[in-house]
Short mmCIF file of N, CA and C in Angstrom, two decimals:
data_model
loop_
_atom_site.label_atom_id
_atom_site.label_comp_id
_atom_site.label_asym_id
_atom_site.label_seq_id
_atom_site.Cartn_x
_atom_site.Cartn_y
_atom_site.Cartn_z
N VAL A 1 120.74 -57.59 -22.40
CA VAL A 1 119.67 -58.72 -22.60
C VAL A 1 119.93 -59.37 -23.83
N GLY A 2 120.29 -60.71 -23.67
CA GLY A 2 120.47 -61.44 -25.01
C GLY A 2 119.23 -62.10 -25.58
N TYR A 3 119.09 -62.18 -26.99
CA TYR A 3 117.82 -63.07 -27.30
C TYR A 3 118.36 -64.36 -28.05
N ASP A 4 117.69 -65.22 -28.04
CA ASP A 4 117.80 -66.50 -28.67
C ASP A 4 117.38 -66.10 -30.10
N MET A 5 118.26 -66.35 -31.07
CA MET A 5 117.92 -65.67 -32.51
C MET A 5 117.05 -66.80 -33.17
N ASN A 6 116.72 -67.93 -32.73
CA ASN A 6 115.86 -68.81 -33.37
C ASN A 6 114.76 -69.11 -32.35
N PHE A 7 114.03 -68.07 -31.71
CA PHE A 7 113.15 -68.36 -30.60
C PHE A 7 111.98 -69.14 -31.18
N ASN A 8 111.64 -70.12 -30.65
CA ASN A 8 110.70 -71.05 -30.84
C ASN A 8 110.22 -71.82 -29.56
N PRO A 9 109.09 -71.65 -29.18
CA PRO A 9 108.56 -72.07 -28.02
C PRO A 9 108.29 -73.53 -27.71
N GLN A 10 108.48 -74.08 -26.85
CA GLN A 10 108.33 -75.50 -26.64
C GLN A 10 106.83 -75.86 -27.05
N PRO A 11 106.50 -76.93 -27.80
CA PRO A 11 105.37 -77.07 -28.17
C PRO A 11 104.10 -76.77 -27.27
N SER A 12 104.38 -77.26 -26.19
CA SER A 12 103.20 -76.98 -25.06
C SER A 12 103.15 -75.69 -24.67
N LYS A 13 103.89 -74.63 -25.11
CA LYS A 13 103.78 -73.34 -24.86
C LYS A 13 103.28 -72.35 -25.95
N THR A 14 103.43 -73.08 -27.15
CA THR A 14 103.08 -72.32 -28.62
C THR A 14 101.53 -71.66 -28.33
N LEU A 15 100.65 -72.21 -27.81
CA LEU A 15 99.18 -71.65 -27.94
C LEU A 15 99.32 -70.39 -27.17
N HIS A 16 99.84 -70.51 -25.80
CA HIS A 16 99.85 -69.38 -24.91
C HIS A 16 100.72 -68.18 -25.64
N VAL A 17 102.01 -68.47 -26.05
CA VAL A 17 102.76 -67.58 -26.68
C VAL A 17 101.81 -66.73 -27.86
N GLU A 18 101.07 -67.42 -28.76
CA GLU A 18 100.20 -67.14 -29.60
C GLU A 18 99.10 -66.30 -29.13
N ARG A 19 98.50 -66.59 -28.19
CA ARG A 19 97.49 -65.74 -27.64
C ARG A 19 98.27 -64.34 -26.89
N ALA A 20 99.11 -64.56 -26.20
CA ALA A 20 99.98 -63.25 -25.70
C ALA A 20 100.42 -62.29 -26.89
N ALA A 21 100.97 -62.90 -27.94
CA ALA A 21 101.22 -62.18 -28.82
C ALA A 21 100.09 -61.34 -29.54
N GLY A 22 98.97 -62.22 -29.83
CA GLY A 22 98.03 -61.37 -30.34
C GLY A 22 97.23 -60.21 -29.37
N ALA A 23 97.18 -60.46 -28.24
CA ALA A 23 97.03 -59.71 -27.12
C ALA A 23 97.61 -58.59 -27.21
N LEU A 24 98.78 -58.50 -27.22
CA LEU A 24 99.94 -57.35 -27.11
C LEU A 24 99.77 -56.66 -28.54
N ALA A 25 99.48 -57.59 -29.53
CA ALA A 25 99.62 -56.75 -30.89
C ALA A 25 98.16 -55.90 -30.75
N ASN A 26 97.17 -56.44 -30.54
CA ASN A 26 95.85 -55.56 -30.41
C ASN A 26 95.90 -54.27 -29.69
N LEU A 27 96.72 -54.62 -28.43
CA LEU A 27 96.85 -53.43 -27.55
C LEU A 27 97.75 -52.33 -28.47
N ALA A 28 99.01 -52.89 -28.88
CA ALA A 28 99.58 -51.82 -29.66
C ALA A 28 99.12 -51.04 -30.61
N ALA A 29 98.08 -51.69 -31.46
CA ALA A 29 97.24 -51.24 -32.50
C ALA A 29 96.11 -50.30 -32.11
N ASP A 30 95.71 -50.09 -30.54
CA ASP A 30 94.63 -49.32 -30.41
C ASP A 30 95.16 -48.17 -29.59
N ASP A 31 94.37 -47.18 -30.18
CA ASP A 31 94.94 -45.72 -30.02
C ASP A 31 94.86 -45.30 -28.51
N LYS A 32 94.22 -45.74 -27.75
CA LYS A 32 94.03 -45.44 -26.42
C LYS A 32 95.20 -46.33 -25.47
N CYS A 33 95.87 -47.10 -25.98
CA CYS A 33 97.02 -48.06 -25.19
C CYS A 33 98.05 -48.05 -26.13
N SER A 34 98.31 -47.58 -27.17
CA SER A 34 99.62 -47.99 -27.88
C SER A 34 100.60 -47.30 -27.40
N MET A 35 100.69 -45.85 -26.75
CA MET A 35 101.77 -45.41 -26.16
C MET A 35 102.33 -46.00 -24.99
N GLU A 36 101.39 -46.49 -23.99
CA GLU A 36 101.95 -47.06 -23.15
C GLU A 36 102.43 -48.59 -23.25
N VAL A 37 101.98 -49.12 -24.30
CA VAL A 37 102.41 -50.66 -24.63
C VAL A 37 103.72 -50.20 -25.39
N ALA A 38 103.94 -49.38 -26.04
CA ALA A 38 105.69 -48.86 -26.72
C ALA A 38 106.41 -48.29 -25.46
N ILE A 39 106.09 -47.62 -24.54
CA ILE A 39 106.86 -47.32 -23.25
C ILE A 39 107.33 -48.44 -22.66
N ALA A 40 106.51 -49.21 -22.41
CA ALA A 40 106.75 -50.54 -21.73
C ALA A 40 107.55 -51.53 -22.70
N GLY A 41 107.70 -51.43 -23.76
CA GLY A 41 108.53 -52.15 -24.41
C GLY A 41 107.78 -53.30 -25.27
N GLY A 42 106.64 -53.15 -25.30
CA GLY A 42 105.71 -54.15 -26.20
C GLY A 42 105.75 -54.29 -27.69
N VAL A 43 106.19 -52.91 -28.16
CA VAL A 43 106.46 -52.81 -29.72
C VAL A 43 107.74 -53.56 -29.94
N HIS A 44 108.50 -53.29 -29.09
CA HIS A 44 109.95 -54.03 -29.14
C HIS A 44 109.99 -55.64 -29.28
N ALA A 45 108.95 -56.15 -28.30
CA ALA A 45 108.90 -57.66 -28.11
C ALA A 45 108.10 -58.16 -29.31
N LEU A 46 107.23 -57.26 -29.85
CA LEU A 46 106.61 -57.76 -31.02
C LEU A 46 107.26 -57.79 -32.17
N VAL A 47 108.13 -56.86 -32.31
CA VAL A 47 109.32 -57.13 -33.62
C VAL A 47 110.35 -58.01 -33.47
N THR A 48 110.54 -58.24 -32.08
CA THR A 48 111.50 -59.37 -31.91
C THR A 48 110.78 -60.92 -32.27
N LEU A 49 109.81 -60.87 -31.84
CA LEU A 49 108.85 -62.01 -32.08
C LEU A 49 108.54 -62.30 -33.61
N ALA A 50 108.19 -61.25 -34.22
CA ALA A 50 108.54 -61.07 -35.98
C ALA A 50 109.38 -61.61 -36.50
N ARG A 51 110.39 -60.95 -36.01
CA ARG A 51 111.94 -61.31 -36.78
C ARG A 51 112.32 -62.50 -36.44
N PHE A 52 112.49 -63.03 -35.24
CA PHE A 52 113.23 -64.33 -34.79
C PHE A 52 112.37 -65.58 -34.68
N CYS A 53 111.01 -65.58 -34.33
CA CYS A 53 110.13 -66.81 -34.19
C CYS A 53 109.88 -67.45 -35.41
N LYS A 54 110.05 -68.45 -35.36
CA LYS A 54 109.84 -69.21 -36.79
C LYS A 54 108.40 -69.71 -37.02
N HIS A 55 107.74 -69.79 -35.79
CA HIS A 55 106.37 -70.44 -35.81
C HIS A 55 105.14 -69.47 -36.32
N GLU A 56 104.58 -70.03 -37.32
CA GLU A 56 103.53 -69.45 -38.22
C GLU A 56 102.67 -68.65 -37.51
N GLY A 57 101.94 -69.60 -36.62
CA GLY A 57 100.86 -68.95 -36.05
C GLY A 57 101.18 -67.85 -34.94
N ILE A 58 102.40 -67.66 -34.28
CA ILE A 58 102.76 -66.70 -33.45
C ILE A 58 103.03 -65.53 -34.60
N GLN A 59 103.74 -65.73 -35.72
CA GLN A 59 103.75 -64.42 -36.62
C GLN A 59 102.40 -63.78 -37.24
N GLU A 60 101.87 -64.68 -37.51
CA GLU A 60 100.19 -64.46 -37.74
C GLU A 60 99.75 -63.42 -36.92
N GLN A 61 99.74 -63.70 -35.44
CA GLN A 61 99.12 -62.89 -34.35
C GLN A 61 99.95 -61.55 -34.41
N VAL A 62 101.18 -61.81 -34.33
CA VAL A 62 101.88 -60.34 -34.30
C VAL A 62 101.54 -59.32 -35.18
N CYS A 63 101.32 -60.01 -36.53
CA CYS A 63 100.88 -58.83 -37.65
C CYS A 63 99.44 -58.76 -37.73
N LEU A 64 98.51 -59.77 -37.10
CA LEU A 64 97.24 -59.15 -37.25
C LEU A 64 96.90 -57.83 -36.31
N GLY A 65 97.53 -57.87 -35.47
CA GLY A 65 97.38 -56.53 -34.41
C GLY A 65 97.37 -55.41 -34.83
N ASP A 66 98.47 -55.06 -35.70
CA ASP A 66 99.07 -53.66 -36.47
C ASP A 66 99.65 -53.85 -37.80
N ASN A 67 99.20 -53.59 -38.81
CA ASN A 67 99.92 -53.58 -39.95
C ASN A 67 100.89 -52.88 -40.55
N THR A 68 101.30 -51.89 -39.52
CA THR A 68 102.41 -50.92 -39.79
C THR A 68 103.74 -51.45 -39.12
N ILE A 69 103.64 -52.50 -38.45
CA ILE A 69 104.80 -53.01 -37.68
C ILE A 69 105.61 -53.83 -38.90
#
């Protein structure tokens, strides 16, 4: 599976990606859900967004859920 190293969603999709990133980050930070999120690849997805997405709002949402990423 390849990744676009400069992932930037279309402007019309940015808000949706921000909300999804925030929800996933919150689940990853929750003690009851974190293992399931990690097993499903959610933590990898958050790290990928943090590393390659240049949109500040999306990066903020990724970081708000869990300060250990």
